[in-house]
mmCIF file with all atom_site columns, C-alpha atoms in Angstrom:
data_model
loop_
_atom_site.group_PDB
_atom_site.id
_atom_site.type_symbol
_atom_site.label_atom_id
_atom_site.label_alt_id
_atom_site.label_comp_id
_atom_site.label_asym_id
_atom_site.label_entity_id
_atom_site.label_seq_id
_atom_site.pdbx_PDB_ins_code
_atom_site.Cartn_x
_atom_site.Cartn_y
_atom_site.Cartn_z
_atom_site.occupancy
_atom_site.B_iso_or_equiv
_atom_site.pdbx_formal_charge
_atom_site.auth_seq_id
_atom_site.auth_comp_id
_atom_site.auth_asym_id
_atom_site.auth_atom_id
_atom_site.pdbx_PDB_model_num
ATOM 1   C CA . UNK A 1 1   ? 18.514  7.729   -4.832  1.00 44.00 ? 1   UNK A CA 1
ATOM 2   C CA . UNK A 1 2   ? 15.244  9.555   -4.485  1.00 47.00 ? 2   UNK A CA 1
ATOM 3   C CA . UNK A 1 3   ? 13.157  11.170  -7.210  1.00 53.00 ? 3   UNK A CA 1
ATOM 4   C CA . UNK A 1 4   ? 11.307  14.361  -6.713  1.00 51.00 ? 4   UNK A CA 1
ATOM 5   C CA . UNK A 1 5   ? 8.340   13.614  -4.539  1.00 72.00 ? 5   UNK A CA 1
ATOM 6   C CA . UNK A 1 6   ? 9.300   9.969   -4.104  1.00 90.00 ? 6   UNK A CA 1
ATOM 7   C CA . UNK A 1 7   ? 10.858  8.324   -1.130  1.00 94.00 ? 7   UNK A CA 1
ATOM 8   C CA . UNK A 1 8   ? 13.221  5.326   -0.670  1.00 96.00 ? 8   UNK A CA 1
ATOM 9   C CA . UNK A 1 9   ? 13.403  2.722   2.191   1.00 96.00 ? 9   UNK A CA 1
ATOM 10  C CA . UNK A 1 10  ? 15.878  4.786   4.106   1.00 96.00 ? 10  UNK A CA 1
ATOM 11  C CA . UNK A 1 11  ? 13.722  7.828   4.152   1.00 95.00 ? 11  UNK A CA 1
ATOM 12  C CA . UNK A 1 12  ? 10.689  5.834   5.109   1.00 97.00 ? 12  UNK A CA 1
ATOM 13  C CA . UNK A 1 13  ? 12.641  4.075   7.811   1.00 97.00 ? 13  UNK A CA 1
ATOM 14  C CA . UNK A 1 14  ? 13.453  7.457   9.474   1.00 96.00 ? 14  UNK A CA 1
ATOM 15  C CA . UNK A 1 15  ? 9.713   8.434   9.143   1.00 96.00 ? 15  UNK A CA 1
ATOM 16  C CA . UNK A 1 16  ? 8.494   5.193   10.735  1.00 98.00 ? 16  UNK A CA 1
ATOM 17  C CA . UNK A 1 17  ? 11.186  5.522   13.577  1.00 98.00 ? 17  UNK A CA 1
ATOM 18  C CA . UNK A 1 18  ? 9.720   8.967   14.327  1.00 97.00 ? 18  UNK A CA 1
ATOM 19  C CA . UNK A 1 19  ? 6.183   7.628   14.307  1.00 98.00 ? 19  UNK A CA 1
ATOM 20  C CA . UNK A 1 20  ? 6.911   4.727   16.601  1.00 98.00 ? 20  UNK A CA 1
ATOM 21  C CA . UNK A 1 21  ? 8.224   7.041   19.278  1.00 98.00 ? 21  UNK A CA 1
ATOM 22  C CA . UNK A 1 22  ? 4.774   8.651   19.472  1.00 98.00 ? 22  UNK A CA 1
ATOM 23  C CA . UNK A 1 23  ? 2.793   5.422   19.832  1.00 98.00 ? 23  UNK A CA 1
ATOM 24  C CA . UNK A 1 24  ? 1.145   4.692   23.191  1.00 97.00 ? 24  UNK A CA 1
ATOM 25  C CA . UNK A 1 25  ? 0.271   1.117   22.475  1.00 98.00 ? 25  UNK A CA 1
ATOM 26  C CA . UNK A 1 26  ? 1.470   -1.769  20.259  1.00 98.00 ? 26  UNK A CA 1
ATOM 27  C CA . UNK A 1 27  ? 0.434   -1.391  16.640  1.00 99.00 ? 27  UNK A CA 1
ATOM 28  C CA . UNK A 1 28  ? 0.937   -3.778  13.799  1.00 99.00 ? 28  UNK A CA 1
ATOM 29  C CA . UNK A 1 29  ? 0.870   -2.550  10.261  1.00 99.00 ? 29  UNK A CA 1
ATOM 30  C CA . UNK A 1 30  ? 1.110   -4.375  6.865   1.00 99.00 ? 30  UNK A CA 1
ATOM 31  C CA . UNK A 1 31  ? 2.813   -2.560  3.948   1.00 98.00 ? 31  UNK A CA 1
ATOM 32  C CA . UNK A 1 32  ? 0.642   -3.306  0.921   1.00 96.00 ? 32  UNK A CA 1
ATOM 33  C CA . UNK A 1 33  ? 1.601   -0.906  -2.029  1.00 92.00 ? 33  UNK A CA 1
ATOM 34  C CA . UNK A 1 34  ? 4.630   0.705   -3.582  1.00 95.00 ? 34  UNK A CA 1
ATOM 35  C CA . UNK A 1 35  ? 6.173   0.741   -0.192  1.00 97.00 ? 35  UNK A CA 1
ATOM 36  C CA . UNK A 1 36  ? 5.791   -3.082  0.004   1.00 98.00 ? 36  UNK A CA 1
ATOM 37  C CA . UNK A 1 37  ? 7.414   -3.325  -3.485  1.00 98.00 ? 37  UNK A CA 1
ATOM 38  C CA . UNK A 1 38  ? 10.340  -1.418  -2.030  1.00 98.00 ? 38  UNK A CA 1
ATOM 39  C CA . UNK A 1 39  ? 10.791  -4.093  0.642   1.00 98.00 ? 39  UNK A CA 1
ATOM 40  C CA . UNK A 1 40  ? 10.664  -6.658  -2.160  1.00 98.00 ? 40  UNK A CA 1
ATOM 41  C CA . UNK A 1 41  ? 13.342  -4.702  -3.936  1.00 98.00 ? 41  UNK A CA 1
ATOM 42  C CA . UNK A 1 42  ? 10.992  -4.396  -6.875  1.00 98.00 ? 42  UNK A CA 1
ATOM 43  C CA . UNK A 1 43  ? 10.989  -0.556  -6.694  1.00 96.00 ? 43  UNK A CA 1
ATOM 44  C CA . UNK A 1 44  ? 13.615  1.883   -5.549  1.00 96.00 ? 44  UNK A CA 1
ATOM 45  C CA . UNK A 1 45  ? 11.088  4.742   -4.423  1.00 96.00 ? 45  UNK A CA 1
ATOM 46  C CA . UNK A 1 46  ? 7.442   5.358   -3.788  1.00 95.00 ? 46  UNK A CA 1
ATOM 47  C CA . UNK A 1 47  ? 5.305   8.476   -3.414  1.00 91.00 ? 47  UNK A CA 1
ATOM 48  C CA . UNK A 1 48  ? 3.274   7.057   -0.494  1.00 93.00 ? 48  UNK A CA 1
ATOM 49  C CA . UNK A 1 49  ? 3.103   4.359   1.961   1.00 97.00 ? 49  UNK A CA 1
ATOM 50  C CA . UNK A 1 50  ? -0.077  2.295   1.986   1.00 96.00 ? 50  UNK A CA 1
ATOM 51  C CA . UNK A 1 51  ? -0.725  0.370   5.275   1.00 98.00 ? 51  UNK A CA 1
ATOM 52  C CA . UNK A 1 52  ? -3.391  -1.990  6.273   1.00 98.00 ? 52  UNK A CA 1
ATOM 53  C CA . UNK A 1 53  ? -4.442  -2.544  9.952   1.00 98.00 ? 53  UNK A CA 1
ATOM 54  C CA . UNK A 1 54  ? -6.720  -5.196  11.348  1.00 97.00 ? 54  UNK A CA 1
ATOM 55  C CA . UNK A 1 55  ? -7.802  -3.347  14.589  1.00 97.00 ? 55  UNK A CA 1
ATOM 56  C CA . UNK A 1 56  ? -9.680  -0.132  14.745  1.00 97.00 ? 56  UNK A CA 1
ATOM 57  C CA . UNK A 1 57  ? -8.097  0.662   18.123  1.00 98.00 ? 57  UNK A CA 1
ATOM 58  C CA . UNK A 1 58  ? -4.664  0.260   16.619  1.00 98.00 ? 58  UNK A CA 1
ATOM 59  C CA . UNK A 1 59  ? -5.644  2.316   13.631  1.00 98.00 ? 59  UNK A CA 1
ATOM 60  C CA . UNK A 1 60  ? -6.677  5.228   15.895  1.00 98.00 ? 60  UNK A CA 1
ATOM 61  C CA . UNK A 1 61  ? -3.649  4.956   17.923  1.00 98.00 ? 61  UNK A CA 1
ATOM 62  C CA . UNK A 1 62  ? -1.533  5.232   14.750  1.00 98.00 ? 62  UNK A CA 1
ATOM 63  C CA . UNK A 1 63  ? -3.603  8.176   13.636  1.00 98.00 ? 63  UNK A CA 1
ATOM 64  C CA . UNK A 1 64  ? -2.840  9.891   16.930  1.00 98.00 ? 64  UNK A CA 1
ATOM 65  C CA . UNK A 1 65  ? 0.817   9.167   16.461  1.00 98.00 ? 65  UNK A CA 1
ATOM 66  C CA . UNK A 1 66  ? 0.967   10.486  13.038  1.00 98.00 ? 66  UNK A CA 1
ATOM 67  C CA . UNK A 1 67  ? -0.621  13.789  14.102  1.00 97.00 ? 67  UNK A CA 1
ATOM 68  C CA . UNK A 1 68  ? 2.117   14.092  16.713  1.00 96.00 ? 68  UNK A CA 1
ATOM 69  C CA . UNK A 1 69  ? 4.925   13.134  14.155  1.00 96.00 ? 69  UNK A CA 1
ATOM 70  C CA . UNK A 1 70  ? 4.601   15.974  11.694  1.00 93.00 ? 70  UNK A CA 1
ATOM 71  C CA . UNK A 1 71  ? 1.653   14.654  9.664   1.00 95.00 ? 71  UNK A CA 1
ATOM 72  C CA . UNK A 1 72  ? -1.519  16.340  8.749   1.00 94.00 ? 72  UNK A CA 1
ATOM 73  C CA . UNK A 1 73  ? -4.722  14.446  8.049   1.00 94.00 ? 73  UNK A CA 1
ATOM 74  C CA . UNK A 1 74  ? -6.237  15.068  4.670   1.00 90.00 ? 74  UNK A CA 1
ATOM 75  C CA . UNK A 1 75  ? -9.899  14.744  3.699   1.00 82.00 ? 75  UNK A CA 1
ATOM 76  C CA . UNK A 1 76  ? -10.061 11.826  1.325   1.00 70.00 ? 76  UNK A CA 1
ATOM 77  C CA . UNK A 1 77  ? -13.048 13.319  -0.510  1.00 61.00 ? 77  UNK A CA 1
ATOM 78  C CA . UNK A 1 78  ? -10.828 16.233  -1.657  1.00 53.00 ? 78  UNK A CA 1
ATOM 79  C CA . UNK A 1 79  ? -8.249  14.063  -3.306  1.00 50.00 ? 79  UNK A CA 1
ATOM 80  C CA . UNK A 1 80  ? -8.846  13.348  -7.057  1.00 53.00 ? 80  UNK A CA 1
ATOM 81  C CA . UNK A 1 81  ? -8.783  9.629   -7.904  1.00 50.00 ? 81  UNK A CA 1
ATOM 82  C CA . UNK A 1 82  ? -9.361  8.542   -4.336  1.00 50.00 ? 82  UNK A CA 1
ATOM 83  C CA . UNK A 1 83  ? -13.256 8.486   -4.471  1.00 51.00 ? 83  UNK A CA 1
ATOM 84  C CA . UNK A 1 84  ? -13.542 4.626   -4.337  1.00 57.00 ? 84  UNK A CA 1
ATOM 85  C CA . UNK A 1 85  ? -10.375 3.667   -2.423  1.00 60.00 ? 85  UNK A CA 1
ATOM 86  C CA . UNK A 1 86  ? -12.170 3.507   0.966   1.00 73.00 ? 86  UNK A CA 1
ATOM 87  C CA . UNK A 1 87  ? -9.135  4.588   3.043   1.00 84.00 ? 87  UNK A CA 1
ATOM 88  C CA . UNK A 1 88  ? -9.580  4.700   6.784   1.00 91.00 ? 88  UNK A CA 1
ATOM 89  C CA . UNK A 1 89  ? -7.484  7.877   6.817   1.00 94.00 ? 89  UNK A CA 1
ATOM 90  C CA . UNK A 1 90  ? -4.871  9.632   4.693   1.00 94.00 ? 90  UNK A CA 1
ATOM 91  C CA . UNK A 1 91  ? -1.955  11.709  6.092   1.00 95.00 ? 91  UNK A CA 1
ATOM 92  C CA . UNK A 1 92  ? 0.547   14.018  4.445   1.00 94.00 ? 92  UNK A CA 1
ATOM 93  C CA . UNK A 1 93  ? 3.961   14.772  6.003   1.00 94.00 ? 93  UNK A CA 1
ATOM 94  C CA . UNK A 1 94  ? 4.628   18.327  6.637   1.00 88.00 ? 94  UNK A CA 1
ATOM 95  C CA . UNK A 1 95  ? 7.989   18.599  4.973   1.00 69.00 ? 95  UNK A CA 1
ATOM 96  C CA . UNK A 1 96  ? 10.387  21.363  6.034   1.00 63.00 ? 96  UNK A CA 1
ATOM 97  C CA . UNK A 1 97  ? 12.218  22.646  2.883   1.00 51.00 ? 97  UNK A CA 1
ATOM 98  C CA . UNK A 1 98  ? 15.062  25.167  3.197   1.00 51.00 ? 98  UNK A CA 1
ATOM 99  C CA . UNK A 1 99  ? 14.327  28.491  1.516   1.00 52.00 ? 99  UNK A CA 1
ATOM 100 C CA . UNK A 1 100 ? 17.249  27.948  -1.027  1.00 50.00 ? 100 UNK A CA 1
ATOM 101 C CA . UNK A 1 101 ? 15.802  24.563  -2.151  1.00 52.00 ? 101 UNK A CA 1
ATOM 102 C CA . UNK A 1 102 ? 12.934  23.532  -4.419  1.00 52.00 ? 102 UNK A CA 1
ATOM 103 C CA . UNK A 1 103 ? 9.889   22.290  -2.322  1.00 48.00 ? 103 UNK A CA 1
ATOM 104 C CA . UNK A 1 104 ? 9.835   18.436  -2.108  1.00 56.00 ? 104 UNK A CA 1
ATOM 105 C CA . UNK A 1 105 ? 6.589   16.845  -0.974  1.00 67.00 ? 105 UNK A CA 1
ATOM 106 C CA . UNK A 1 106 ? 6.890   14.679  2.155   1.00 89.00 ? 106 UNK A CA 1
ATOM 107 C CA . UNK A 1 107 ? 5.613   11.097  2.529   1.00 94.00 ? 107 UNK A CA 1
ATOM 108 C CA . UNK A 1 108 ? 1.811   10.469  2.167   1.00 94.00 ? 108 UNK A CA 1
ATOM 109 C CA . UNK A 1 109 ? 0.614   7.738   4.448   1.00 96.00 ? 109 UNK A CA 1
ATOM 110 C CA . UNK A 1 110 ? -2.724  5.932   3.593   1.00 95.00 ? 110 UNK A CA 1
ATOM 111 C CA . UNK A 1 111 ? -4.377  3.766   6.259   1.00 97.00 ? 111 UNK A CA 1
ATOM 112 C CA . UNK A 1 112 ? -6.841  0.921   5.332   1.00 96.00 ? 112 UNK A CA 1
ATOM 113 C CA . UNK A 1 113 ? -8.820  -0.906  7.966   1.00 96.00 ? 113 UNK A CA 1
ATOM 114 C CA . UNK A 1 114 ? -9.323  -4.643  6.903   1.00 95.00 ? 114 UNK A CA 1
ATOM 115 C CA . UNK A 1 115 ? -10.747 -3.680  3.431   1.00 92.00 ? 115 UNK A CA 1
ATOM 116 C CA . UNK A 1 116 ? -8.257  -2.587  0.713   1.00 91.00 ? 116 UNK A CA 1
ATOM 117 C CA . UNK A 1 117 ? -8.785  -0.306  -2.245  1.00 78.00 ? 117 UNK A CA 1
ATOM 118 C CA . UNK A 1 118 ? -12.631 -0.468  -1.831  1.00 73.00 ? 118 UNK A CA 1
ATOM 119 C CA . UNK A 1 119 ? -12.639 -4.224  -2.564  1.00 86.00 ? 119 UNK A CA 1
ATOM 120 C CA . UNK A 1 120 ? -10.412 -6.844  -1.156  1.00 94.00 ? 120 UNK A CA 1
ATOM 121 C CA . UNK A 1 121 ? -10.768 -8.025  2.452   1.00 95.00 ? 121 UNK A CA 1
ATOM 122 C CA . UNK A 1 122 ? -7.408  -8.534  4.181   1.00 97.00 ? 122 UNK A CA 1
ATOM 123 C CA . UNK A 1 123 ? -7.780  -12.199 4.584   1.00 97.00 ? 123 UNK A CA 1
ATOM 124 C CA . UNK A 1 124 ? -6.108  -14.528 7.073   1.00 97.00 ? 124 UNK A CA 1
ATOM 125 C CA . UNK A 1 125 ? -4.253  -16.077 4.102   1.00 98.00 ? 125 UNK A CA 1
ATOM 126 C CA . UNK A 1 126 ? -2.868  -12.704 3.084   1.00 98.00 ? 126 UNK A CA 1
ATOM 127 C CA . UNK A 1 127 ? -1.788  -12.091 6.715   1.00 98.00 ? 127 UNK A CA 1
ATOM 128 C CA . UNK A 1 128 ? -0.127  -15.421 6.871   1.00 98.00 ? 128 UNK A CA 1
ATOM 129 C CA . UNK A 1 129 ? 1.843   -14.684 3.683   1.00 99.00 ? 129 UNK A CA 1
ATOM 130 C CA . UNK A 1 130 ? 3.086   -11.389 4.975   1.00 99.00 ? 130 UNK A CA 1
ATOM 131 C CA . UNK A 1 131 ? 6.857   -11.123 5.702   1.00 99.00 ? 131 UNK A CA 1
ATOM 132 C CA . UNK A 1 132 ? 8.180   -9.546  8.937   1.00 98.00 ? 132 UNK A CA 1
ATOM 133 C CA . UNK A 1 133 ? 10.015  -6.257  8.078   1.00 98.00 ? 133 UNK A CA 1
ATOM 134 C CA . UNK A 1 134 ? 11.003  -4.645  11.339  1.00 97.00 ? 134 UNK A CA 1
ATOM 135 C CA . UNK A 1 135 ? 10.024  -3.919  14.926  1.00 98.00 ? 135 UNK A CA 1
ATOM 136 C CA . UNK A 1 136 ? 10.478  -0.395  16.115  1.00 98.00 ? 136 UNK A CA 1
ATOM 137 C CA . UNK A 1 137 ? 9.483   -0.209  19.739  1.00 97.00 ? 137 UNK A CA 1
ATOM 138 C CA . UNK A 1 138 ? 5.682   -0.390  19.783  1.00 98.00 ? 138 UNK A CA 1
ATOM 139 C CA . UNK A 1 139 ? 5.484   -0.466  15.959  1.00 99.00 ? 139 UNK A CA 1
ATOM 140 C CA . UNK A 1 140 ? 5.604   -3.886  14.229  1.00 99.00 ? 140 UNK A CA 1
ATOM 141 C CA . UNK A 1 141 ? 5.912   -3.844  10.449  1.00 99.00 ? 141 UNK A CA 1
ATOM 142 C CA . UNK A 1 142 ? 5.131   -6.523  7.850   1.00 99.00 ? 142 UNK A CA 1
ATOM 143 C CA . UNK A 1 143 ? 5.046   -6.392  4.087   1.00 98.00 ? 143 UNK A CA 1
ATOM 144 C CA . UNK A 1 144 ? 2.615   -8.311  1.973   1.00 98.00 ? 144 UNK A CA 1
ATOM 145 C CA . UNK A 1 145 ? 3.514   -10.992 -0.625  1.00 99.00 ? 145 UNK A CA 1
ATOM 146 C CA . UNK A 1 146 ? 4.106   -9.996  -4.125  1.00 98.00 ? 146 UNK A CA 1
ATOM 147 C CA . UNK A 1 147 ? 1.154   -12.143 -5.110  1.00 98.00 ? 147 UNK A CA 1
ATOM 148 C CA . UNK A 1 148 ? -1.178  -10.109 -2.870  1.00 98.00 ? 148 UNK A CA 1
ATOM 149 C CA . UNK A 1 149 ? 0.270   -6.735  -3.936  1.00 98.00 ? 149 UNK A CA 1
ATOM 150 C CA . UNK A 1 150 ? -0.482  -7.899  -7.592  1.00 97.00 ? 150 UNK A CA 1
ATOM 151 C CA . UNK A 1 151 ? -4.131  -8.355  -6.530  1.00 96.00 ? 151 UNK A CA 1
ATOM 152 C CA . UNK A 1 152 ? -4.479  -5.165  -4.680  1.00 95.00 ? 152 UNK A CA 1
ATOM 153 C CA . UNK A 1 153 ? -3.130  -3.154  -7.760  1.00 95.00 ? 153 UNK A CA 1
ATOM 154 C CA . UNK A 1 154 ? -5.511  -4.942  -9.965  1.00 94.00 ? 154 UNK A CA 1
ATOM 155 C CA . UNK A 1 155 ? -8.572  -3.028  -8.729  1.00 91.00 ? 155 UNK A CA 1
ATOM 156 C CA . UNK A 1 156 ? -7.192  0.492   -8.139  1.00 86.00 ? 156 UNK A CA 1
ATOM 157 C CA . UNK A 1 157 ? -8.084  1.676   -11.664 1.00 78.00 ? 157 UNK A CA 1
ATOM 158 C CA . UNK A 1 158 ? -4.881  3.790   -11.703 1.00 82.00 ? 158 UNK A CA 1
ATOM 159 C CA . UNK A 1 159 ? -2.722  3.843   -14.800 1.00 83.00 ? 159 UNK A CA 1
ATOM 160 C CA . UNK A 1 160 ? 0.611   3.916   -12.895 1.00 86.00 ? 160 UNK A CA 1
ATOM 161 C CA . UNK A 1 161 ? -0.277  0.612   -11.194 1.00 92.00 ? 161 UNK A CA 1
ATOM 162 C CA . UNK A 1 162 ? -0.123  -1.234  -14.481 1.00 96.00 ? 162 UNK A CA 1
ATOM 163 C CA . UNK A 1 163 ? 3.591   -0.699  -14.460 1.00 95.00 ? 163 UNK A CA 1
ATOM 164 C CA . UNK A 1 164 ? 3.883   -1.907  -10.985 1.00 97.00 ? 164 UNK A CA 1
ATOM 165 C CA . UNK A 1 165 ? 1.852   -5.008  -11.836 1.00 97.00 ? 165 UNK A CA 1
ATOM 166 C CA . UNK A 1 166 ? 4.214   -5.732  -14.827 1.00 97.00 ? 166 UNK A CA 1
ATOM 167 C CA . UNK A 1 167 ? 7.237   -5.366  -12.495 1.00 98.00 ? 167 UNK A CA 1
ATOM 168 C CA . UNK A 1 168 ? 5.669   -8.085  -10.185 1.00 98.00 ? 168 UNK A CA 1
ATOM 169 C CA . UNK A 1 169 ? 4.807   -10.214 -13.233 1.00 98.00 ? 169 UNK A CA 1
ATOM 170 C CA . UNK A 1 170 ? 8.547   -10.083 -14.233 1.00 97.00 ? 170 UNK A CA 1
ATOM 171 C CA . UNK A 1 171 ? 9.521   -11.251 -10.750 1.00 98.00 ? 171 UNK A CA 1
ATOM 172 C CA . UNK A 1 172 ? 7.606   -14.642 -11.478 1.00 97.00 ? 172 UNK A CA 1
ATOM 173 C CA . UNK A 1 173 ? 5.149   -14.686 -8.685  1.00 97.00 ? 173 UNK A CA 1
ATOM 174 C CA . UNK A 1 174 ? 3.192   -17.825 -7.908  1.00 98.00 ? 174 UNK A CA 1
ATOM 175 C CA . UNK A 1 175 ? -0.061  -17.177 -9.903  1.00 97.00 ? 175 UNK A CA 1
ATOM 176 C CA . UNK A 1 176 ? -1.627  -20.205 -8.308  1.00 97.00 ? 176 UNK A CA 1
ATOM 177 C CA . UNK A 1 177 ? -1.622  -18.246 -5.117  1.00 98.00 ? 177 UNK A CA 1
ATOM 178 C CA . UNK A 1 178 ? -3.011  -15.170 -6.739  1.00 98.00 ? 178 UNK A CA 1
ATOM 179 C CA . UNK A 1 179 ? -5.702  -17.287 -8.428  1.00 97.00 ? 179 UNK A CA 1
ATOM 180 C CA . UNK A 1 180 ? -6.818  -19.113 -5.274  1.00 98.00 ? 180 UNK A CA 1
ATOM 181 C CA . UNK A 1 181 ? -6.993  -15.902 -3.256  1.00 98.00 ? 181 UNK A CA 1
ATOM 182 C CA . UNK A 1 182 ? -9.042  -14.168 -5.941  1.00 97.00 ? 182 UNK A CA 1
ATOM 183 C CA . UNK A 1 183 ? -11.428 -17.099 -6.172  1.00 96.00 ? 183 UNK A CA 1
ATOM 184 C CA . UNK A 1 184 ? -11.975 -16.952 -2.383  1.00 96.00 ? 184 UNK A CA 1
ATOM 185 C CA . UNK A 1 185 ? -12.509 -13.207 -2.369  1.00 96.00 ? 185 UNK A CA 1
ATOM 186 C CA . UNK A 1 186 ? -15.054 -13.116 -5.193  1.00 95.00 ? 186 UNK A CA 1
ATOM 187 C CA . UNK A 1 187 ? -17.248 -15.734 -3.329  1.00 94.00 ? 187 UNK A CA 1
ATOM 188 C CA . UNK A 1 188 ? -18.560 -12.785 -1.390  1.00 92.00 ? 188 UNK A CA 1
ATOM 189 C CA . UNK A 1 189 ? -17.391 -9.833  -3.590  1.00 90.00 ? 189 UNK A CA 1
ATOM 190 C CA . UNK A 1 190 ? -18.533 -10.951 -7.071  1.00 91.00 ? 190 UNK A CA 1
ATOM 191 C CA . UNK A 1 191 ? -18.114 -7.450  -8.493  1.00 89.00 ? 191 UNK A CA 1
ATOM 192 C CA . UNK A 1 192 ? -14.224 -7.742  -8.142  1.00 92.00 ? 192 UNK A CA 1
ATOM 193 C CA . UNK A 1 193 ? -14.140 -10.269 -10.881 1.00 94.00 ? 193 UNK A CA 1
ATOM 194 C CA . UNK A 1 194 ? -15.031 -7.797  -13.594 1.00 93.00 ? 194 UNK A CA 1
ATOM 195 C CA . UNK A 1 195 ? -12.623 -5.206  -12.465 1.00 92.00 ? 195 UNK A CA 1
ATOM 196 C CA . UNK A 1 196 ? -9.720  -7.556  -12.239 1.00 95.00 ? 196 UNK A CA 1
ATOM 197 C CA . UNK A 1 197 ? -10.525 -8.897  -15.769 1.00 95.00 ? 197 UNK A CA 1
ATOM 198 C CA . UNK A 1 198 ? -10.521 -5.323  -17.113 1.00 94.00 ? 198 UNK A CA 1
ATOM 199 C CA . UNK A 1 199 ? -7.201  -4.537  -15.563 1.00 95.00 ? 199 UNK A CA 1
ATOM 200 C CA . UNK A 1 200 ? -5.593  -7.762  -16.825 1.00 96.00 ? 200 UNK A CA 1
ATOM 201 C CA . UNK A 1 201 ? -6.893  -6.917  -20.190 1.00 95.00 ? 201 UNK A CA 1
ATOM 202 C CA . UNK A 1 202 ? -5.326  -3.418  -20.067 1.00 96.00 ? 202 UNK A CA 1
ATOM 203 C CA . UNK A 1 203 ? -2.091  -4.919  -18.734 1.00 96.00 ? 203 UNK A CA 1
ATOM 204 C CA . UNK A 1 204 ? -1.953  -7.503  -21.568 1.00 96.00 ? 204 UNK A CA 1
ATOM 205 C CA . UNK A 1 205 ? -2.562  -4.905  -24.207 1.00 96.00 ? 205 UNK A CA 1
ATOM 206 C CA . UNK A 1 206 ? 0.125   -2.690  -22.819 1.00 96.00 ? 206 UNK A CA 1
ATOM 207 C CA . UNK A 1 207 ? 2.808   -5.178  -22.262 1.00 97.00 ? 207 UNK A CA 1
ATOM 208 C CA . UNK A 1 208 ? 1.843   -7.915  -24.695 1.00 97.00 ? 208 UNK A CA 1
ATOM 209 C CA . UNK A 1 209 ? 1.399   -10.608 -22.032 1.00 96.00 ? 209 UNK A CA 1
ATOM 210 C CA . UNK A 1 210 ? -1.424  -12.827 -21.070 1.00 95.00 ? 210 UNK A CA 1
ATOM 211 C CA . UNK A 1 211 ? -2.556  -13.765 -17.506 1.00 94.00 ? 211 UNK A CA 1
ATOM 212 C CA . UNK A 1 212 ? -5.642  -15.874 -16.790 1.00 90.00 ? 212 UNK A CA 1
ATOM 213 C CA . UNK A 1 213 ? -6.868  -15.797 -13.215 1.00 91.00 ? 213 UNK A CA 1
ATOM 214 C CA . UNK A 1 214 ? -10.491 -16.611 -13.684 1.00 79.00 ? 214 UNK A CA 1
#
């Protein structure tokens, strides 16, 4: 059941079916946020769908398809809280709401190109851990492992992501995988270590848990 402004897998499936019909070439996307958690059955709904792509050509093809599928591109600089997320593009679905019903926001789709949330590189290991979700014509969908979603959410600096991290924690992910990926990432992105440490401290204080990754 959908909450106001949030969307479940069935709704998102219909949206991606529509988008796939407007693609002119094969595009591979990886679900990485709350939408990926829906695929893992860790959430019922999400406000937006975060997708990472590894090819700029495919990202531009998807942007074109989104524009032809009832989506409007939004200037990232005008969105509060998005200043350091480094999205490649953000699109809002133009939802048609009957006059006798309260307006319900459509799905927001955020595109990342190789780099996620202003920090992590979408590594080969992350790609290999991703799980095939569905093929829709020219659109091939995968969703990231719970371990990698946990890492992505550790650097967003958004309060709501703490509750998502706790849900993943309760699902008993393999923290050896999380730890190994983080150590590889900070070899070239040392600034991420402090951000992750601060988030884990906040997570621990809020939920009375302890997670050591570094």
